[in-house]
């Protein structure tokens, strides 16, 4: 006979001394023993739990010790079946804010849970039905944490390269890190204006006039200043920019840079035979900084891996002028192919991009192909109509997307990039294809 009763103040002895009794607090304590509320300072592991648990004492009475042992095992199995432990591995586990930890603590109180937070893992103990609901909520919180941490890293990276400033009473003052990031992103996206709120007042940035105006009629000049970090990060082989944002440098055929690139390109074009007309190095500070930030983020996510490949992209003379200035643009997708998604397409071999459907000759019979740097760390199988790459692990984090889509996961030859900063047009090669 098994009886489950609230824990009495004093445990009574069995009424009949000939009847054996055994208490089962050990299994219960594993899941329901009271745990301390976390300290203010972040120390790991951090334990969150309900302040008070509804604890019961199970007492088993029987005629023989064997009967009691069987009953004890049955109760233990029942508890193990209903009380489970679920671990969620996530690199943002240690990034919960105090408010988010309070939400988890509220879950603990609501569902009688115990939650253990470690650097890259969170473990939830409790009733199986309550755990399922809590895991769903914690995963949604992880998505918010990821967005916040990614944004923080983006702001920090941007701060290394550029500082936006405004002039007030003759003194130059910097915008805060968050607004600095918003301004740079809007500027790189060639937006005309950006609206924001400062000290409760609505303000507008006009990038054409390089001015900030507010709803009260105040107007101040703004400026964009490249920092030493940005200047130091520019490729060593670039020609002095002389304060220009974009510089197209025609390589001399006698240079090693030209010869090496020409040899690589001609081999990649085979079996096509090509005559190179010219090779131009695209030096675009804004595009390079955006690409560098994107690449560093990919390297942090994929430690020790090569996240970058050199690929080819066929284009036209007219479109190349736009790419040189504003970078690869997904709005051009669909001109030639969308079989693996609506993004910018790159080929492993220049022979693919040599096809005139991808590099349509100009009036002089010249074709144009970009020799581009592309982020290809995490890859997914492309699909027709795809607007973004698939998640790396949809069950763990649906917002953590792959870097590109490909035609074949085992031996990819076509790569599709959905983020414009995920590729940099390093060289533009103009050439003519020889006819047999």
PDB file of N, CA and C in Angstrom, residues 119-202:
ATOM      1  N   UNK A 119      28.056  28.236 -19.044  1.00  0.00           N
ATOM      2  CA  UNK A 119      28.575  29.158 -20.057  1.00  0.00           C
ATOM      3  C   UNK A 119      27.920  28.943 -21.421  1.00  0.00           C
ATOM      4  N   UNK A 120      27.730  27.690 -21.823  1.00  0.00           N
ATOM      5  CA  UNK A 120      27.160  27.411 -23.138  1.00  0.00           C
ATOM      6  C   UNK A 120      26.067  26.345 -23.071  1.00  0.00           C
ATOM      7  N   UNK A 121      25.431  26.212 -21.906  1.00  0.00           N
ATOM      8  CA  UNK A 121      24.377  25.209 -21.771  1.00  0.00           C
ATOM      9  C   UNK A 121      23.423  25.605 -20.660  1.00  0.00           C
ATOM     10  N   UNK A 122      22.156  25.267 -20.860  1.00  0.00           N
ATOM     11  CA  UNK A 122      21.157  25.497 -19.818  1.00  0.00           C
ATOM     12  C   UNK A 122      20.392  24.194 -19.631  1.00  0.00           C
ATOM     13  N   UNK A 123      20.234  23.762 -18.385  1.00  0.00           N
ATOM     14  CA  UNK A 123      19.575  22.498 -18.075  1.00  0.00           C
ATOM     15  C   UNK A 123      18.329  22.767 -17.236  1.00  0.00           C
ATOM     16  N   UNK A 124      17.201  22.196 -17.662  1.00  0.00           N
ATOM     17  CA  UNK A 124      15.931  22.408 -16.979  1.00  0.00           C
ATOM     18  C   UNK A 124      15.455  21.085 -16.392  1.00  0.00           C
ATOM     19  N   UNK A 125      15.197  21.055 -15.076  1.00  0.00           N
ATOM     20  CA  UNK A 125      14.678  19.877 -14.389  1.00  0.00           C
ATOM     21  C   UNK A 125      13.254  20.152 -13.936  1.00  0.00           C
ATOM     22  N   UNK A 126      12.372  19.168 -14.128  1.00  0.00           N
ATOM     23  CA  UNK A 126      11.004  19.325 -13.666  1.00  0.00           C
ATOM     24  C   UNK A 126      10.078  18.309 -14.290  1.00  0.00           C
ATOM     25  N   UNK A 127       8.783  18.569 -14.206  1.00  0.00           N
ATOM     26  CA  UNK A 127       7.787  17.684 -14.796  1.00  0.00           C
ATOM     27  C   UNK A 127       7.883  17.772 -16.316  1.00  0.00           C
ATOM     28  N   UNK A 128       7.751  16.620 -16.993  1.00  0.00           N
ATOM     29  CA  UNK A 128       7.981  16.566 -18.438  1.00  0.00           C
ATOM     30  C   UNK A 128       7.098  17.536 -19.217  1.00  0.00           C
ATOM     31  N   UNK A 129       5.826  17.645 -18.861  1.00  0.00           N
ATOM     32  CA  UNK A 129       4.918  18.548 -19.579  1.00  0.00           C
ATOM     33  C   UNK A 129       5.321  20.009 -19.389  1.00  0.00           C
ATOM     34  N   UNK A 130       5.742  20.358 -18.181  1.00  0.00           N
ATOM     35  CA  UNK A 130       6.152  21.741 -17.901  1.00  0.00           C
ATOM     36  C   UNK A 130       7.482  22.076 -18.577  1.00  0.00           C
ATOM     37  N   UNK A 131       8.363  21.077 -18.666  1.00  0.00           N
ATOM     38  CA  UNK A 131       9.660  21.293 -19.306  1.00  0.00           C
ATOM     39  C   UNK A 131       9.482  21.651 -20.768  1.00  0.00           C
ATOM     40  N   UNK A 132       8.585  20.961 -21.476  1.00  0.00           N
ATOM     41  CA  UNK A 132       8.366  21.208 -22.895  1.00  0.00           C
ATOM     42  C   UNK A 132       7.964  22.662 -23.135  1.00  0.00           C
ATOM     43  N   UNK A 133       7.002  23.133 -22.340  1.00  0.00           N
ATOM     44  CA  UNK A 133       6.555  24.524 -22.477  1.00  0.00           C
ATOM     45  C   UNK A 133       7.698  25.493 -22.165  1.00  0.00           C
ATOM     46  N   UNK A 134       8.479  25.184 -21.154  1.00  0.00           N
ATOM     47  CA  UNK A 134       9.571  26.071 -20.744  1.00  0.00           C
ATOM     48  C   UNK A 134      10.688  26.100 -21.766  1.00  0.00           C
ATOM     49  N   UNK A 135      10.995  24.957 -22.377  1.00  0.00           N
ATOM     50  CA  UNK A 135      12.038  24.899 -23.397  1.00  0.00           C
ATOM     51  C   UNK A 135      11.677  25.790 -24.580  1.00  0.00           C
ATOM     52  N   UNK A 136      10.417  25.774 -24.996  1.00  0.00           N
ATOM     53  CA  UNK A 136       9.958  26.616 -26.101  1.00  0.00           C
ATOM     54  C   UNK A 136      10.186  28.096 -25.768  1.00  0.00           C
ATOM     55  N   UNK A 137       9.846  28.476 -24.537  1.00  0.00           N
ATOM     56  CA  UNK A 137      10.003  29.881 -24.142  1.00  0.00           C
ATOM     57  C   UNK A 137      11.477  30.265 -24.025  1.00  0.00           C
ATOM     58  N   UNK A 138      12.298  29.371 -23.477  1.00  0.00           N
ATOM     59  CA  UNK A 138      13.726  29.661 -23.343  1.00  0.00           C
ATOM     60  C   UNK A 138      14.379  29.787 -24.723  1.00  0.00           C
ATOM     61  N   UNK A 139      13.980  28.937 -25.668  1.00  0.00           N
ATOM     62  CA  UNK A 139      14.539  29.030 -27.022  1.00  0.00           C
ATOM     63  C   UNK A 139      14.172  30.356 -27.684  1.00  0.00           C
ATOM     64  N   UNK A 140      12.957  30.838 -27.436  1.00  0.00           N
ATOM     65  CA  UNK A 140      12.570  32.144 -27.988  1.00  0.00           C
ATOM     66  C   UNK A 140      13.398  33.255 -27.351  1.00  0.00           C
ATOM     67  N   UNK A 141      13.740  33.083 -26.078  1.00  0.00           N
ATOM     68  CA  UNK A 141      14.595  34.050 -25.404  1.00  0.00           C
ATOM     69  C   UNK A 141      16.001  34.019 -25.999  1.00  0.00           C
ATOM     70  N   UNK A 142      16.476  32.818 -26.346  1.00  0.00           N
ATOM     71  CA  UNK A 142      17.794  32.700 -26.962  1.00  0.00           C
ATOM     72  C   UNK A 142      17.870  33.488 -28.274  1.00  0.00           C
ATOM     73  N   UNK A 143      16.802  33.476 -29.027  1.00  0.00           N
ATOM     74  CA  UNK A 143      16.789  34.219 -30.289  1.00  0.00           C
ATOM     75  C   UNK A 143      16.953  35.717 -30.034  1.00  0.00           C
ATOM     76  N   UNK A 144      16.282  36.191 -28.996  1.00  0.00           N
ATOM     77  CA  UNK A 144      16.409  37.615 -28.642  1.00  0.00           C
ATOM     78  C   UNK A 144      17.826  37.921 -28.163  1.00  0.00           C
ATOM     79  N   UNK A 145      18.400  37.015 -27.367  1.00  0.00           N
ATOM     80  CA  UNK A 145      19.770  37.208 -26.877  1.00  0.00           C
ATOM     81  C   UNK A 145      20.747  37.220 -28.044  1.00  0.00           C
ATOM     82  N   UNK A 146      20.573  36.292 -28.977  1.00  0.00           N
ATOM     83  CA  UNK A 146      21.454  36.237 -30.148  1.00  0.00           C
ATOM     84  C   UNK A 146      21.402  37.537 -30.934  1.00  0.00           C
ATOM     85  N   UNK A 147      20.186  38.036 -31.157  1.00  0.00           N
ATOM     86  CA  UNK A 147      20.045  39.297 -31.880  1.00  0.00           C
ATOM     87  C   UNK A 147      20.762  40.439 -31.175  1.00  0.00           C
ATOM     88  N   UNK A 148      20.634  40.472 -29.847  1.00  0.00           N
ATOM     89  CA  UNK A 148      21.281  41.543 -29.074  1.00  0.00           C
ATOM     90  C   UNK A 148      22.796  41.419 -29.102  1.00  0.00           C
ATOM     91  N   UNK A 149      23.308  40.184 -28.939  1.00  0.00           N
ATOM     92  CA  UNK A 149      24.753  39.978 -28.929  1.00  0.00           C
ATOM     93  C   UNK A 149      25.369  40.212 -30.303  1.00  0.00           C
ATOM     94  N   UNK A 150      24.673  39.784 -31.349  1.00  0.00           N
ATOM     95  CA  UNK A 150      25.157  40.036 -32.712  1.00  0.00           C
ATOM     96  C   UNK A 150      25.215  41.534 -32.977  1.00  0.00           C
ATOM     97  N   UNK A 151      24.201  42.225 -32.520  1.00  0.00           N
ATOM     98  CA  UNK A 151      24.166  43.679 -32.693  1.00  0.00           C
ATOM     99  C   UNK A 151      25.310  44.341 -31.923  1.00  0.00           C
ATOM    100  N   UNK A 152      25.545  43.877 -30.706  1.00  0.00           N
ATOM    101  CA  UNK A 152      26.631  44.455 -29.902  1.00  0.00           C
ATOM    102  C   UNK A 152      27.979  44.256 -30.583  1.00  0.00           C
ATOM    103  N   UNK A 153      28.206  43.052 -31.113  1.00  0.00           N
ATOM    104  CA  UNK A 153      29.460  42.776 -31.812  1.00  0.00           C
ATOM    105  C   UNK A 153      29.578  43.616 -33.079  1.00  0.00           C
ATOM    106  N   UNK A 154      28.444  43.794 -33.769  1.00  0.00           N
ATOM    107  CA  UNK A 154      28.452  44.618 -34.982  1.00  0.00           C
ATOM    108  C   UNK A 154      28.802  46.065 -34.632  1.00  0.00           C
ATOM    109  N   UNK A 155      28.226  46.572 -33.552  1.00  0.00           N
ATOM    110  CA  UNK A 155      28.528  47.940 -33.123  1.00  0.00           C
ATOM    111  C   UNK A 155      30.006  48.087 -32.775  1.00  0.00           C
ATOM    112  N   UNK A 156      30.549  47.091 -32.061  1.00  0.00           N
ATOM    113  CA  UNK A 156      31.953  47.136 -31.661  1.00  0.00           C
ATOM    114  C   UNK A 156      32.870  47.110 -32.874  1.00  0.00           C
ATOM    115  N   UNK A 157      32.546  46.245 -33.831  1.00  0.00           N
ATOM    116  CA  UNK A 157      33.348  46.162 -35.048  1.00  0.00           C
ATOM    117  C   UNK A 157      33.283  47.469 -35.831  1.00  0.00           C
ATOM    118  N   UNK A 158      32.086  48.025 -35.958  1.00  0.00           N
ATOM    119  CA  UNK A 158      31.905  49.259 -36.710  1.00  0.00           C
ATOM    120  C   UNK A 158      32.687  50.402 -36.064  1.00  0.00           C
ATOM    121  N   UNK A 159      32.738  50.373 -34.727  1.00  0.00           N
ATOM    122  CA  UNK A 159      33.439  51.419 -33.978  1.00  0.00           C
ATOM    123  C   UNK A 159      34.935  51.422 -34.306  1.00  0.00           C
ATOM    124  N   UNK A 160      35.461  50.288 -34.710  1.00  0.00           N
ATOM    125  CA  UNK A 160      36.883  50.211 -35.064  1.00  0.00           C
ATOM    126  C   UNK A 160      37.184  50.937 -36.366  1.00  0.00           C
ATOM    127  N   UNK A 161      36.182  50.982 -37.250  1.00  0.00           N
ATOM    128  CA  UNK A 161      36.431  51.485 -38.597  1.00  0.00           C
ATOM    129  C   UNK A 161      36.010  52.939 -38.822  1.00  0.00           C
ATOM    130  N   UNK A 162      34.895  53.332 -38.215  1.00  0.00           N
ATOM    131  CA  UNK A 162      34.346  54.642 -38.564  1.00  0.00           C
ATOM    132  C   UNK A 162      33.670  55.286 -37.358  1.00  0.00           C
ATOM    133  N   UNK A 163      33.704  56.603 -37.303  1.00  0.00           N
ATOM    134  CA  UNK A 163      33.003  57.347 -36.261  1.00  0.00           C
ATOM    135  C   UNK A 163      32.217  58.483 -36.906  1.00  0.00           C
ATOM    136  N   UNK A 164      30.898  58.467 -36.684  1.00  0.00           N
ATOM    137  CA  UNK A 164      30.050  59.576 -37.129  1.00  0.00           C
ATOM    138  C   UNK A 164      29.998  60.620 -36.020  1.00  0.00           C
ATOM    139  N   UNK A 165      30.048  61.882 -36.429  1.00  0.00           N
ATOM    140  CA  UNK A 165      30.128  62.977 -35.464  1.00  0.00           C
ATOM    141  C   UNK A 165      29.205  64.122 -35.879  1.00  0.00           C
ATOM    142  N   UNK A 166      28.855  64.963 -34.906  1.00  0.00           N
ATOM    143  CA  UNK A 166      28.081  66.167 -35.204  1.00  0.00           C
ATOM    144  C   UNK A 166      28.793  67.375 -34.594  1.00  0.00           C
ATOM    145  N   UNK A 167      28.558  68.524 -35.167  1.00  0.00           N
ATOM    146  CA  UNK A 167      29.220  69.758 -34.725  1.00  0.00           C
ATOM    147  C   UNK A 167      28.225  70.576 -33.905  1.00  0.00           C
ATOM    148  N   UNK A 168      28.551  70.792 -32.630  1.00  0.00           N
ATOM    149  CA  UNK A 168      27.670  71.548 -31.736  1.00  0.00           C
ATOM    150  C   UNK A 168      28.463  72.674 -31.080  1.00  0.00           C
ATOM    151  N   UNK A 169      28.034  73.910 -31.316  1.00  0.00           N
ATOM    152  CA  UNK A 169      28.715  75.095 -30.777  1.00  0.00           C
ATOM    153  C   UNK A 169      30.204  75.094 -31.121  1.00  0.00           C
ATOM    154  N   UNK A 170      30.483  74.681 -32.341  1.00  0.00           N
ATOM    155  CA  UNK A 170      31.868  74.695 -32.811  1.00  0.00           C
ATOM    156  C   UNK A 170      32.696  73.505 -32.388  1.00  0.00           C
ATOM    157  N   UNK A 171      32.139  72.640 -31.542  1.00  0.00           N
ATOM    158  CA  UNK A 171      32.883  71.468 -31.066  1.00  0.00           C
ATOM    159  C   UNK A 171      32.346  70.205 -31.731  1.00  0.00           C
ATOM    160  N   UNK A 172      33.272  69.343 -32.141  1.00  0.00           N
ATOM    161  CA  UNK A 172      32.894  68.076 -32.771  1.00  0.00           C
ATOM    162  C   UNK A 172      32.647  67.027 -31.686  1.00  0.00           C
ATOM    163  N   UNK A 173      31.464  66.411 -31.717  1.00  0.00           N
ATOM    164  CA  UNK A 173      31.109  65.414 -30.722  1.00  0.00           C
ATOM    165  C   UNK A 173      30.694  64.111 -31.413  1.00  0.00           C
ATOM    166  N   UNK A 174      31.083  62.969 -30.847  1.00  0.00           N
ATOM    167  CA  UNK A 174      30.750  61.686 -31.486  1.00  0.00           C
ATOM    168  C   UNK A 174      29.332  61.234 -31.160  1.00  0.00           C
ATOM    169  N   UNK A 175      28.702  60.564 -32.096  1.00  0.00           N
ATOM    170  CA  UNK A 175      27.443  59.886 -31.812  1.00  0.00           C
ATOM    171  C   UNK A 175      27.750  58.628 -30.995  1.00  0.00           C
ATOM    172  N   UNK A 176      26.768  58.183 -30.225  1.00  0.00           N
ATOM    173  CA  UNK A 176      27.000  56.989 -29.418  1.00  0.00           C
ATOM    174  C   UNK A 176      27.173  55.761 -30.321  1.00  0.00           C
ATOM    175  N   UNK A 177      27.656  54.688 -29.732  1.00  0.00           N
ATOM    176  CA  UNK A 177      28.049  53.504 -30.499  1.00  0.00           C
ATOM    177  C   UNK A 177      26.890  52.900 -31.286  1.00  0.00           C
ATOM    178  N   UNK A 178      25.699  52.880 -30.685  1.00  0.00           N
ATOM    179  CA  UNK A 178      24.545  52.294 -31.351  1.00  0.00           C
ATOM    180  C   UNK A 178      24.115  53.121 -32.555  1.00  0.00           C
ATOM    181  N   UNK A 179      24.006  54.424 -32.365  1.00  0.00           N
ATOM    182  CA  UNK A 179      23.599  55.295 -33.469  1.00  0.00           C
ATOM    183  C   UNK A 179      24.697  55.354 -34.530  1.00  0.00           C
ATOM    184  N   UNK A 180      25.941  55.281 -34.102  1.00  0.00           N
ATOM    185  CA  UNK A 180      27.064  55.259 -35.044  1.00  0.00           C
ATOM    186  C   UNK A 180      26.920  54.080 -36.008  1.00  0.00           C
ATOM    187  N   UNK A 181      26.510  52.943 -35.463  1.00  0.00           N
ATOM    188  CA  UNK A 181      26.308  51.743 -36.281  1.00  0.00           C
ATOM    189  C   UNK A 181      25.136  51.937 -37.234  1.00  0.00           C
ATOM    190  N   UNK A 182      24.024  52.487 -36.730  1.00  0.00           N
ATOM    191  CA  UNK A 182      22.852  52.724 -37.576  1.00  0.00           C
ATOM    192  C   UNK A 182      23.177  53.688 -38.714  1.00  0.00           C
ATOM    193  N   UNK A 183      23.931  54.729 -38.398  1.00  0.00           N
ATOM    194  CA  UNK A 183      24.301  55.718 -39.414  1.00  0.00           C
ATOM    195  C   UNK A 183      25.165  55.093 -40.512  1.00  0.00           C
ATOM    196  N   UNK A 184      26.147  54.287 -40.095  1.00  0.00           N
ATOM    197  CA  UNK A 184      27.044  53.682 -41.079  1.00  0.00           C
ATOM    198  C   UNK A 184      26.296  52.695 -41.971  1.00  0.00           C
ATOM    199  N   UNK A 185      25.400  51.906 -41.384  1.00  0.00           N
ATOM    200  CA  UNK A 185      24.635  50.945 -42.174  1.00  0.00           C
ATOM    201  C   UNK A 185      23.715  51.657 -43.162  1.00  0.00           C
ATOM    202  N   UNK A 186      23.066  52.723 -42.721  1.00  0.00           N
ATOM    203  CA  UNK A 186      22.193  53.487 -43.615  1.00  0.00           C
ATOM    204  C   UNK A 186      23.010  54.135 -44.735  1.00  0.00           C
ATOM    205  N   UNK A 187      24.191  54.634 -44.372  1.00  0.00           N
ATOM    206  CA  UNK A 187      25.075  55.266 -45.356  1.00  0.00           C
ATOM    207  C   UNK A 187      25.531  54.252 -46.403  1.00  0.00           C
ATOM    208  N   UNK A 188      25.897  53.036 -45.951  1.00  0.00           N
ATOM    209  CA  UNK A 188      26.352  52.000 -46.876  1.00  0.00           C
ATOM    210  C   UNK A 188      25.220  51.482 -47.751  1.00  0.00           C
ATOM    211  N   UNK A 189      23.996  51.554 -47.227  1.00  0.00           N
ATOM    212  CA  UNK A 189      22.835  51.130 -48.010  1.00  0.00           C
ATOM    213  C   UNK A 189      22.332  52.249 -48.921  1.00  0.00           C
ATOM    214  N   UNK A 190      23.109  53.349 -48.966  1.00  0.00           N
ATOM    215  CA  UNK A 190      22.811  54.529 -49.815  1.00  0.00           C
ATOM    216  C   UNK A 190      21.411  55.102 -49.548  1.00  0.00           C
ATOM    217  N   UNK A 191      21.000  55.062 -48.277  1.00  0.00           N
ATOM    218  CA  UNK A 191      19.736  55.693 -47.920  1.00  0.00           C
ATOM    219  C   UNK A 191      19.909  57.211 -47.903  1.00  0.00           C
ATOM    220  N   UNK A 192      18.846  57.920 -48.218  1.00  0.00           N
ATOM    221  CA  UNK A 192      18.918  59.377 -48.262  1.00  0.00           C
ATOM    222  C   UNK A 192      18.804  59.995 -46.871  1.00  0.00           C
ATOM    223  N   UNK A 193      17.979  59.368 -46.018  1.00  0.00           N
ATOM    224  CA  UNK A 193      17.775  59.916 -44.667  1.00  0.00           C
ATOM    225  C   UNK A 193      17.709  58.787 -43.645  1.00  0.00           C
ATOM    226  N   UNK A 194      17.849  59.170 -42.386  1.00  0.00           N
ATOM    227  CA  UNK A 194      17.686  58.243 -41.260  1.00  0.00           C
ATOM    228  C   UNK A 194      17.011  58.989 -40.121  1.00  0.00           C
ATOM    229  N   UNK A 195      15.903  58.452 -39.619  1.00  0.00           N
ATOM    230  CA  UNK A 195      15.184  59.053 -38.504  1.00  0.00           C
ATOM    231  C   UNK A 195      15.559  58.349 -37.196  1.00  0.00           C
ATOM    232  N   UNK A 196      15.689  59.113 -36.126  1.00  0.00           N
ATOM    233  CA  UNK A 196      15.975  58.544 -34.813  1.00  0.00           C
ATOM    234  C   UNK A 196      15.499  59.524 -33.744  1.00  0.00           C
ATOM    235  N   UNK A 197      15.525  59.077 -32.506  1.00  0.00           N
ATOM    236  CA  UNK A 197      15.100  59.920 -31.387  1.00  0.00           C
ATOM    237  C   UNK A 197      16.281  60.169 -30.461  1.00  0.00           C
ATOM    238  N   UNK A 198      16.501  61.435 -30.119  1.00  0.00           N
ATOM    239  CA  UNK A 198      17.592  61.822 -29.226  1.00  0.00           C
ATOM    240  C   UNK A 198      17.036  62.683 -28.103  1.00  0.00           C
ATOM    241  N   UNK A 199      17.191  62.195 -26.874  1.00  0.00           N
ATOM    242  CA  UNK A 199      16.681  62.904 -25.693  1.00  0.00           C
ATOM    243  C   UNK A 199      15.195  63.225 -25.826  1.00  0.00           C
ATOM    244  N   UNK A 200      14.436  62.276 -26.399  1.00  0.00           N
ATOM    245  CA  UNK A 200      13.003  62.443 -26.539  1.00  0.00           C
ATOM    246  C   UNK A 200      12.570  63.288 -27.713  1.00  0.00           C
ATOM    247  N   UNK A 201      13.530  63.789 -28.494  1.00  0.00           N
ATOM    248  CA  UNK A 201      13.221  64.642 -29.641  1.00  0.00           C
ATOM    249  C   UNK A 201      13.473  63.886 -30.937  1.00  0.00           C
ATOM    250  N   UNK A 202      12.522  63.969 -31.871  1.00  0.00           N
ATOM    251  CA  UNK A 202      12.680  63.305 -33.153  1.00  0.00           C
ATOM    252  C   UNK A 202      13.696  64.054 -34.015  1.00  0.00           C
TER     253      UNK A 202
END
